[in-house]
CSV table of C-alpha atoms in Angstrom, one decimal:
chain,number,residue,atom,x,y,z
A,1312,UNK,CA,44.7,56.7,35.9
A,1313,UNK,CA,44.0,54.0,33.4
A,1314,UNK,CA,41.0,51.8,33.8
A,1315,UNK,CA,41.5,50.0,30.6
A,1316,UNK,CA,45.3,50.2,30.3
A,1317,UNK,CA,46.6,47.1,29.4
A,1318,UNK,CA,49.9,45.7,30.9
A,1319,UNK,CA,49.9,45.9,34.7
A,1320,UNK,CA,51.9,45.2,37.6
A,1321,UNK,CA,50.9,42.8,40.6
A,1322,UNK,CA,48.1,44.1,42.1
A,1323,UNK,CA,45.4,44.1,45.1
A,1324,UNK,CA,41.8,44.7,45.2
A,1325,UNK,CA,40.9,47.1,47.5
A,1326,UNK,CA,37.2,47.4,47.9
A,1327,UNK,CA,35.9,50.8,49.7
A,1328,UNK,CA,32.7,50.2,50.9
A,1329,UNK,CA,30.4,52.2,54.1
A,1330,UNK,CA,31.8,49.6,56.7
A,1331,UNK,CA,34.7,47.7,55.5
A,1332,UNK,CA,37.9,47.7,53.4
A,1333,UNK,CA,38.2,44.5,51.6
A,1334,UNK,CA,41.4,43.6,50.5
A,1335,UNK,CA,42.3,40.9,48.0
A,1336,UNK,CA,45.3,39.5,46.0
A,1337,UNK,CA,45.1,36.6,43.3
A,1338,UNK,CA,47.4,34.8,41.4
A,1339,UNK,CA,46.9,32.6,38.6
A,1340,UNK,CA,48.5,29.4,37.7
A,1341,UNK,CA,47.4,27.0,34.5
A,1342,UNK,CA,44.2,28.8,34.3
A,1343,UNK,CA,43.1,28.4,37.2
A,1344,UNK,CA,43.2,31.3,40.3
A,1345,UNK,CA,44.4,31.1,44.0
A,1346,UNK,CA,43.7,33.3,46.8
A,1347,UNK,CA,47.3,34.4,48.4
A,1348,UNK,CA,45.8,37.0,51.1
A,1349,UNK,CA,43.0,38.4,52.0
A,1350,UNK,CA,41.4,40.8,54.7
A,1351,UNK,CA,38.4,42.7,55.9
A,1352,UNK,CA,38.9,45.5,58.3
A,1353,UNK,CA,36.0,47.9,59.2
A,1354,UNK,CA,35.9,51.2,59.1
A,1355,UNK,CA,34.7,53.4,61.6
A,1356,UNK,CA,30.8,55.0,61.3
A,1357,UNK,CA,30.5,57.8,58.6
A,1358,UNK,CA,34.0,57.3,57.7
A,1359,UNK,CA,32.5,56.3,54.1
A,1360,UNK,CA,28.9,57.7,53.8
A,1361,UNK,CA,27.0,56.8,50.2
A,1362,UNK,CA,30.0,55.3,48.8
A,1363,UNK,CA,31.8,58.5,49.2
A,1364,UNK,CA,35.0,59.0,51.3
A,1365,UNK,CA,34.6,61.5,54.1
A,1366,UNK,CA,37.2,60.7,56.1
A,1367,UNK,CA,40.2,60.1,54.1
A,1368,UNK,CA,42.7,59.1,57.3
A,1369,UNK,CA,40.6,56.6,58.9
A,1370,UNK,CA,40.5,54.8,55.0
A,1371,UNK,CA,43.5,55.1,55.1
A,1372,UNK,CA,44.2,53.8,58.5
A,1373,UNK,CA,41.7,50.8,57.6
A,1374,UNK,CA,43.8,50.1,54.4
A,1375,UNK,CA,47.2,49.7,56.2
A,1376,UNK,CA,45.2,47.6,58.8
A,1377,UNK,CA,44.2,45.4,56.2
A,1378,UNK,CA,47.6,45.0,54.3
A,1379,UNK,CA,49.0,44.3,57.6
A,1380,UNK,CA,46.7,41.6,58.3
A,1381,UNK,CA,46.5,40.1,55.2
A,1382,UNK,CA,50.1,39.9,54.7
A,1383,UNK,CA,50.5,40.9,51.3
A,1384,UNK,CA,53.8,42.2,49.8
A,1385,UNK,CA,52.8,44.0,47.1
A,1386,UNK,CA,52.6,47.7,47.0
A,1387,UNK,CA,49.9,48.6,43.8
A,1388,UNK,CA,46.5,48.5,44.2
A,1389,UNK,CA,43.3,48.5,42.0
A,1390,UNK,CA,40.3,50.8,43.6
A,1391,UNK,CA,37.2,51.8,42.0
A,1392,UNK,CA,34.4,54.5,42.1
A,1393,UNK,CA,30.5,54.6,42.8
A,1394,UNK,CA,28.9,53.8,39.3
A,1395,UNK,CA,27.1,57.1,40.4
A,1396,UNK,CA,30.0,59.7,40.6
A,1397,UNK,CA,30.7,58.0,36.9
A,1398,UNK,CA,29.3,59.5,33.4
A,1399,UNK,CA,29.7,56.4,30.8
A,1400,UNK,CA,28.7,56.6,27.1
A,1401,UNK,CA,29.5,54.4,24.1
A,1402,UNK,CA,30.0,56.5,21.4
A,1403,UNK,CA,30.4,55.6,17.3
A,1404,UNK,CA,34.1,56.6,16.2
A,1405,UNK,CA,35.9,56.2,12.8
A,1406,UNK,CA,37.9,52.6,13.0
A,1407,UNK,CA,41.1,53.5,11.4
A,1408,UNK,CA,41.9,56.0,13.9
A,1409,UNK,CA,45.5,55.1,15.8
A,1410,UNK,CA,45.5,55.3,19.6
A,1411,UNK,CA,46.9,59.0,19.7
A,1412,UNK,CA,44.0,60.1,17.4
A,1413,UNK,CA,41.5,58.7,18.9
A,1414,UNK,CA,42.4,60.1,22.4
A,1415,UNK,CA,42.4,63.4,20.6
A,1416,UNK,CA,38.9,62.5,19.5
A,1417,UNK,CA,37.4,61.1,22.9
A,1418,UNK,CA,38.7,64.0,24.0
A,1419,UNK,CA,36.8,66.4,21.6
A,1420,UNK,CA,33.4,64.0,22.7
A,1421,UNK,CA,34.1,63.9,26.1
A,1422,UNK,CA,32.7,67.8,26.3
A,1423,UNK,CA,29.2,66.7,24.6
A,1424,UNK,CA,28.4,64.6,27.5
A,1425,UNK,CA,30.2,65.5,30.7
A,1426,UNK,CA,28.2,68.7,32.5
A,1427,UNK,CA,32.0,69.4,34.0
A,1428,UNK,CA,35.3,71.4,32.4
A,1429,UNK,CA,37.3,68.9,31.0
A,1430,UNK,CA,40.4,69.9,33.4
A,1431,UNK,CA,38.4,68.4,36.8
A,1432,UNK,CA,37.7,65.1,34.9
A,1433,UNK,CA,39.3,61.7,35.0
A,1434,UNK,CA,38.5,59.9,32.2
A,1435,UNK,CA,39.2,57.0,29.8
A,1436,UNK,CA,37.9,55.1,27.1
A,1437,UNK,CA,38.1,51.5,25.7
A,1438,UNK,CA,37.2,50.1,22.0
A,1439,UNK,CA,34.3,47.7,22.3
A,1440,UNK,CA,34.0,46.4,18.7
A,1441,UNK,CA,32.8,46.9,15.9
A,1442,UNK,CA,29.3,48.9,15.2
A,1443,UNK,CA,26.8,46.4,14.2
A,1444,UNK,CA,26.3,46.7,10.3
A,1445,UNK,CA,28.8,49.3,9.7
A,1446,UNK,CA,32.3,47.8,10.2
A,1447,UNK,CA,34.5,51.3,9.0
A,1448,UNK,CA,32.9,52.3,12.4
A,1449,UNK,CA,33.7,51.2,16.6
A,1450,UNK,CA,32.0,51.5,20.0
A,1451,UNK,CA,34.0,53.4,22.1
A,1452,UNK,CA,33.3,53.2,26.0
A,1453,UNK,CA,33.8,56.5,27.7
A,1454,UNK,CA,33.9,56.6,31.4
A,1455,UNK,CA,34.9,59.4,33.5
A,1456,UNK,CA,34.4,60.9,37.1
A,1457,UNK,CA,35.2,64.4,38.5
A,1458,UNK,CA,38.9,63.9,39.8
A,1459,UNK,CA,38.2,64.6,43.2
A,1460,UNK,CA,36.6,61.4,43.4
A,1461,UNK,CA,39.7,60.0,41.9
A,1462,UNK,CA,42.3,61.5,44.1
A,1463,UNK,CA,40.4,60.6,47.1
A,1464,UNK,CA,40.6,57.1,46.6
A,1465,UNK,CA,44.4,57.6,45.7
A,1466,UNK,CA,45.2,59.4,48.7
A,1467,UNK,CA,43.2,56.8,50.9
A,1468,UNK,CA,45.3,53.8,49.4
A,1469,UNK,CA,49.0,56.3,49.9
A,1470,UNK,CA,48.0,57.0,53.5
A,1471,UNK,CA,47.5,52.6,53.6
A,1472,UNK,CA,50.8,52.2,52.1
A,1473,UNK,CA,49.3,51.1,48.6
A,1474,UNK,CA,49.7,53.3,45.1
A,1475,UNK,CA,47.4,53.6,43.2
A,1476,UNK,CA,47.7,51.6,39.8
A,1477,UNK,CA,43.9,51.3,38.3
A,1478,UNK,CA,41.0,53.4,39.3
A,1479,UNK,CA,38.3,51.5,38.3
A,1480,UNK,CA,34.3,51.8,38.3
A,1481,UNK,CA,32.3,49.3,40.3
A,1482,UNK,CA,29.8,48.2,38.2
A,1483,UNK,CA,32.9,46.8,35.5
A,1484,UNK,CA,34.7,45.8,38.3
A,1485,UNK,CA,31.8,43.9,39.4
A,1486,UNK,CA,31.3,42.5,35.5
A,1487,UNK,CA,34.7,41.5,35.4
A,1488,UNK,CA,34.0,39.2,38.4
A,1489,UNK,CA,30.5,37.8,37.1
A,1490,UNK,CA,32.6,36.3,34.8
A,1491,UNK,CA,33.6,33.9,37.5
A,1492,UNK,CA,30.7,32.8,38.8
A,1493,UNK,CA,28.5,32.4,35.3
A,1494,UNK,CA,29.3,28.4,35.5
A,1495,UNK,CA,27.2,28.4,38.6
A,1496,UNK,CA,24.1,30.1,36.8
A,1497,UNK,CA,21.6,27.3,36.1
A,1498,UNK,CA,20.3,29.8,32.4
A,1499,UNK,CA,21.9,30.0,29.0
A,1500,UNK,CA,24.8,32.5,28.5
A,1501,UNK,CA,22.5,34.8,27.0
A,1502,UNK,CA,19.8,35.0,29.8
A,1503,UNK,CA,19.3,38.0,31.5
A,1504,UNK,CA,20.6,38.2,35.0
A,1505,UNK,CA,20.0,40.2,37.8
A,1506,UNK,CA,23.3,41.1,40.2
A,1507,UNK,CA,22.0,42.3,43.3
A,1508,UNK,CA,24.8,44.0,45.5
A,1509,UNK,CA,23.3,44.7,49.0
A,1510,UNK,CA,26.1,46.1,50.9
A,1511,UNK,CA,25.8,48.4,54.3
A,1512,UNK,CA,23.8,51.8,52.9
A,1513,UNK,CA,23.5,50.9,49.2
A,1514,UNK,CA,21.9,48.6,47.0
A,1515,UNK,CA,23.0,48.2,43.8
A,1516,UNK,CA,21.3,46.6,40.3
A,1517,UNK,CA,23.7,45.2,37.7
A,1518,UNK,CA,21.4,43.3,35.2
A,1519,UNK,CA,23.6,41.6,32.7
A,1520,UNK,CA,23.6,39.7,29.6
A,1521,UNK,CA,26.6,37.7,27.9
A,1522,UNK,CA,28.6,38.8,31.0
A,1523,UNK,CA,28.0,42.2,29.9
A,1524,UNK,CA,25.8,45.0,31.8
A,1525,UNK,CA,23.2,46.7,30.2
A,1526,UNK,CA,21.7,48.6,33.0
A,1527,UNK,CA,22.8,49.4,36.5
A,1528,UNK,CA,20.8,51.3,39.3
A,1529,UNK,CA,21.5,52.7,43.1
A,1530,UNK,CA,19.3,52.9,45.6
A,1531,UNK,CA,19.8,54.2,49.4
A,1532,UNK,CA,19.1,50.2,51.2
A,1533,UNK,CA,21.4,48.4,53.6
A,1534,UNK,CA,22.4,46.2,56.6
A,1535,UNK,CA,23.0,49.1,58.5
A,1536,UNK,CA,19.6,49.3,58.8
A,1537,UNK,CA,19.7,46.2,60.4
A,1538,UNK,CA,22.7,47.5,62.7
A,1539,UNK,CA,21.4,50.4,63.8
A,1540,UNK,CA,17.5,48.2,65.0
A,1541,UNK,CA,19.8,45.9,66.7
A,1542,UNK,CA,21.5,48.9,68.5
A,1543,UNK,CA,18.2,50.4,68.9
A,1544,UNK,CA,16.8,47.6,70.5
A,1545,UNK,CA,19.1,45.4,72.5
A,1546,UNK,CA,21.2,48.7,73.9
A,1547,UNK,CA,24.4,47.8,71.8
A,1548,UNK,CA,27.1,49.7,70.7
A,1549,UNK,CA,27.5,50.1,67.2
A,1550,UNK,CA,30.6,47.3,67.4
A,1551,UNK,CA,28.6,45.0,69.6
A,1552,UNK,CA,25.4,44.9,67.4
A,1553,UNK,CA,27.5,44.2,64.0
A,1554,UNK,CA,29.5,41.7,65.8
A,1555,UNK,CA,26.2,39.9,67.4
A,1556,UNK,CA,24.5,40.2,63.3
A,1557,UNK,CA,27.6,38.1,62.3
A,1558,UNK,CA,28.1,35.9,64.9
A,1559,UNK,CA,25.0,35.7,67.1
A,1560,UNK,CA,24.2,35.6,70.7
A,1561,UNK,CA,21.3,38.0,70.4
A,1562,UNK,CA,17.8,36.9,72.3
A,1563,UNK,CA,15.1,34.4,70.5
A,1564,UNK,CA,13.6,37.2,69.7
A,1565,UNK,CA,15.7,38.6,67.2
A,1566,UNK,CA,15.2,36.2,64.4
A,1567,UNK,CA,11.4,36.7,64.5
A,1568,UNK,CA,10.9,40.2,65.4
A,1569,UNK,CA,14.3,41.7,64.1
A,1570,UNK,CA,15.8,40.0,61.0
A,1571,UNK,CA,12.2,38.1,59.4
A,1572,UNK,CA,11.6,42.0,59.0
A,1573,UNK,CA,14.7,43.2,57.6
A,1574,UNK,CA,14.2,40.3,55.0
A,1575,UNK,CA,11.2,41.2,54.1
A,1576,UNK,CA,12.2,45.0,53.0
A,1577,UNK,CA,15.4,43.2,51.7
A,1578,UNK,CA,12.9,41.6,48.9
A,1579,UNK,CA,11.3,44.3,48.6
A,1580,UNK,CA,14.1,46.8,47.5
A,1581,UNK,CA,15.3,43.7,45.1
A,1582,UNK,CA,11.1,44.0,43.8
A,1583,UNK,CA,11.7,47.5,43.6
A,1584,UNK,CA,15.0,48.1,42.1
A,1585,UNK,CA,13.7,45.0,39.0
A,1586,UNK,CA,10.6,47.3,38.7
A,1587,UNK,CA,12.3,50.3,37.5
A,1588,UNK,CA,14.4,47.9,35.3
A,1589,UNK,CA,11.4,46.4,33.3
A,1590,UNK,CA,9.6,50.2,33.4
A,1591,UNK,CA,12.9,51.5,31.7
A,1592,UNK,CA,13.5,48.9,29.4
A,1593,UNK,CA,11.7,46.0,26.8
A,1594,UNK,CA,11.9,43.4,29.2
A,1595,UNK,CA,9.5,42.3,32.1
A,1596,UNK,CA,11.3,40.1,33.7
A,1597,UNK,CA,14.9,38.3,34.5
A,1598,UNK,CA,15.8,34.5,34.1
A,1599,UNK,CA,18.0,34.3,37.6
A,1600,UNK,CA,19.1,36.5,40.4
A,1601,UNK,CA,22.3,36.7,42.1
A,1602,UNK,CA,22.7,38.1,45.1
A,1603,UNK,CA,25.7,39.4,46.5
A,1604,UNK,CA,27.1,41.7,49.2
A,1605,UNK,CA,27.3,41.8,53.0
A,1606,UNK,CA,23.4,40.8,53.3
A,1607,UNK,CA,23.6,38.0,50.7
A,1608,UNK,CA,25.3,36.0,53.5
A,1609,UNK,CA,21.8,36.5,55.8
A,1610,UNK,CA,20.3,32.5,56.3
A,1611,UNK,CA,17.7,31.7,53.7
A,1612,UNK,CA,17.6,35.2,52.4
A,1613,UNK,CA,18.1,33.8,48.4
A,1614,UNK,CA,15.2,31.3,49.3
A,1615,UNK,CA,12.6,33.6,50.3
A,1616,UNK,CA,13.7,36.3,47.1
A,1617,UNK,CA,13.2,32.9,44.7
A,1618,UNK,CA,9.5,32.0,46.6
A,1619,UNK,CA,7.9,35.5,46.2
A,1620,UNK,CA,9.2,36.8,43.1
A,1621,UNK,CA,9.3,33.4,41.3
A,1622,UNK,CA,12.9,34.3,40.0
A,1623,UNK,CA,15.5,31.5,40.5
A,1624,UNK,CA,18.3,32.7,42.9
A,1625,UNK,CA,21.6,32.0,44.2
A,1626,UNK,CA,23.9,33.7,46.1
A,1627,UNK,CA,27.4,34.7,44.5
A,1628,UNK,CA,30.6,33.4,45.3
A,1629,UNK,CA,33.2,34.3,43.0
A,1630,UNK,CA,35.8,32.6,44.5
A,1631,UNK,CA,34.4,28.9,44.2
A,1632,UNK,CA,36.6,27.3,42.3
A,1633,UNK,CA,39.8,29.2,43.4
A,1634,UNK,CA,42.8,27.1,45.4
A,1635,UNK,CA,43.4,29.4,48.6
A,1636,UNK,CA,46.9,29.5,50.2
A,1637,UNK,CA,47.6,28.5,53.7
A,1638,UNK,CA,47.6,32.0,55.3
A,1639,UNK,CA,43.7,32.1,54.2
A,1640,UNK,CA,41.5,30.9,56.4
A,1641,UNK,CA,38.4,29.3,54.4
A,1642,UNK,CA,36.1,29.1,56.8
A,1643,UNK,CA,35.8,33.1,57.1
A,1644,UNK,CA,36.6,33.3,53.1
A,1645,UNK,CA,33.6,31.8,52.7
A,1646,UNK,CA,31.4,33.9,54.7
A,1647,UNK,CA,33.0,37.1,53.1
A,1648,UNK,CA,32.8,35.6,50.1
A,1649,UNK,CA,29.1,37.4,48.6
A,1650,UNK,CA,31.0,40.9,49.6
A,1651,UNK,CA,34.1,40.6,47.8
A,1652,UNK,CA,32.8,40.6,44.4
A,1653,UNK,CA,34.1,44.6,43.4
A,1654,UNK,CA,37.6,43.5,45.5
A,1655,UNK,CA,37.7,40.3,43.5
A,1656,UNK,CA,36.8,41.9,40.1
A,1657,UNK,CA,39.8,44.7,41.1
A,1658,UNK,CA,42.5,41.6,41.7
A,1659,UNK,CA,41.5,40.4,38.3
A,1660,UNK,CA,42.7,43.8,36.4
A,1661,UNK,CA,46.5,42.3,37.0
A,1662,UNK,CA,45.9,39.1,35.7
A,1663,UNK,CA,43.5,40.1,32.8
């Protein structure tokens, strides 16, 4: 299951996340990229829990609601894994090595640094360049996850009528979208920036530089906290309260007394999760900070991160510049836009 294989087949994104399936195809014409379908079809409670599948039917299920909906023809699909079921190392390997050899070698590596037998890993590997000051030498990325969390993801998109082309990990998939929205970073190329992914139970950290990442962390935050106070409090069904979040109806007092809080530990967790960035690393702070995910689409949530931790902040929208076509509705694509960053970064592995 190649993440870095290089000639592929038309292909959808299809995001798992603890809510929603996202689905998304691309195409590409003269450099520039259209949206030709797209869909977002929830997934039942606990069907996904932390980012791992628990209820492989009801994926499943989700997924063949989703092709349906969004009409797509095409029958390969692009997934990805949690950046934590994933072991990734860069590792320094001789540079005249052919493909076959170097396999062997990885291979031979792999054992150092995965606590696992080699035959209930899925792994590969990609050459990142040349080691800096030693040119008879490469990086080589090594990624690789215990295959169970592999095959549930395959068996999730079979059961939605997909197959399974590229298992991919998150965090590239997410760099491999970033790419797309770096013209809308007001800092150099070099700067560092902080990707913050707030989905439904996890938060994740991607803090990148030259549209590469250099550190990623997970933390247990969501808008299902959110959910779950406006079940609590206004008697709702799980259903009910996500549909009132997104398109309202709730009492006044729900902006004051319900989502003004969940803001608040919304910046926090971002505080937090920058905190253990600058304690682990030689920097103390980032030049900008994009936020994406389900909760990045909460009213004046980037404007109250930018006031109280003085970081400029936008919210991500990797499909900007895109062309849609005229089965996608734009209104909606641009709400879902902030979550489909992992789907779009997926789409992109067929036209890469």
């Amino acid at each position: 299951m190649g993440l870095f294989a290089q000639k592929k087949p038309p292909m959808v994104g299809v995001d798992v996340s603890s809510t929603a399936v996202k689905l998304l195809q691309l195409s590409q014409s003269g450099g520039r990229y259209r949206v030709e379908h797209y869909a977002v079809e929830p997934l039942p409670p606990n069907a996904v829990v932390e980012k791992n599948i628990v209820e492989v039917e009801a994926v499943g299920e989700a997924i063949k609601r989703a092709v349906a909906r969004s009409g797509t023809k095409l029958k390969h699909a692009a997934a990805a894994v949690a950046g934590s079921a994933v072991i990734t190392k860069t590792i320094p390997m001789q540079a005249n090595l052919d493909s076959d050899e170097m396999e062997d070698q990885v291979q031979v590596e792999a054992g150092q640094y995965i606590p696992y037998p080699i035959d209930e890993v899925s792994m590969d590997f990609e050459v990142l360049g040349p080691v800096k000051d030693n040119p008879e030498m490469v990086e080589v990325l090594l990624a690789a996850s215990r295959t169970e969390n592999v095959d549930v993801r395959v068996a999730a998109l079979d059961l939605g009528g997909l197959t399974a082309q590229v298992v991919d990990v998150e965090a590239f998939a997410m760099e491999n979208a970033f790419r797309l929205i770096s013209d809308q970073l007001s800092v150099p190329k070099d700067a560092l920036v902080a990707l913050v992914d707030v989905g439904a139970t996890m938060t994740t950290l991607n803090v990148l530089r030259n549209q590469r990442s250099i550190y990623t962390r997970e933390q247990v935050f969501g808008g299902k906290q959110l959910t779950d106070e406006v079940m609590r409090r206004y008697g709702l069904s799980y259903e009910e309260a996500g549909l009132a979040k997104r398109q309202g109806g709730l009492p006044e007092s729900y902006e004051v007394e319900v989502l003004e809080p969940f803001k608040e530990a919304m910046v926090q967790q971002v505080s937090r999760l920058l905190q253990f960035f600058y304690a682990g690393s030689e920097f103390n702070r980032v030049d900008q900070i994009v936020l994406a995910g389900g909760c990045a689409s909460i009213p004046g949530i980037a404007e109250m991160v930018e006031e109280q931790l003085g970081v400029l902040t936008i919210i991500a929208n990797p499909l900007a510049n895109m062309s849609l076509s005229s089965r996608v509705q734009a209104q909606s694509l641009t709400q879902d836009a902030p979550a489909l960053m992992i789907a779009c970064g997926l789409a992109l592995r067929s036209l890469d």
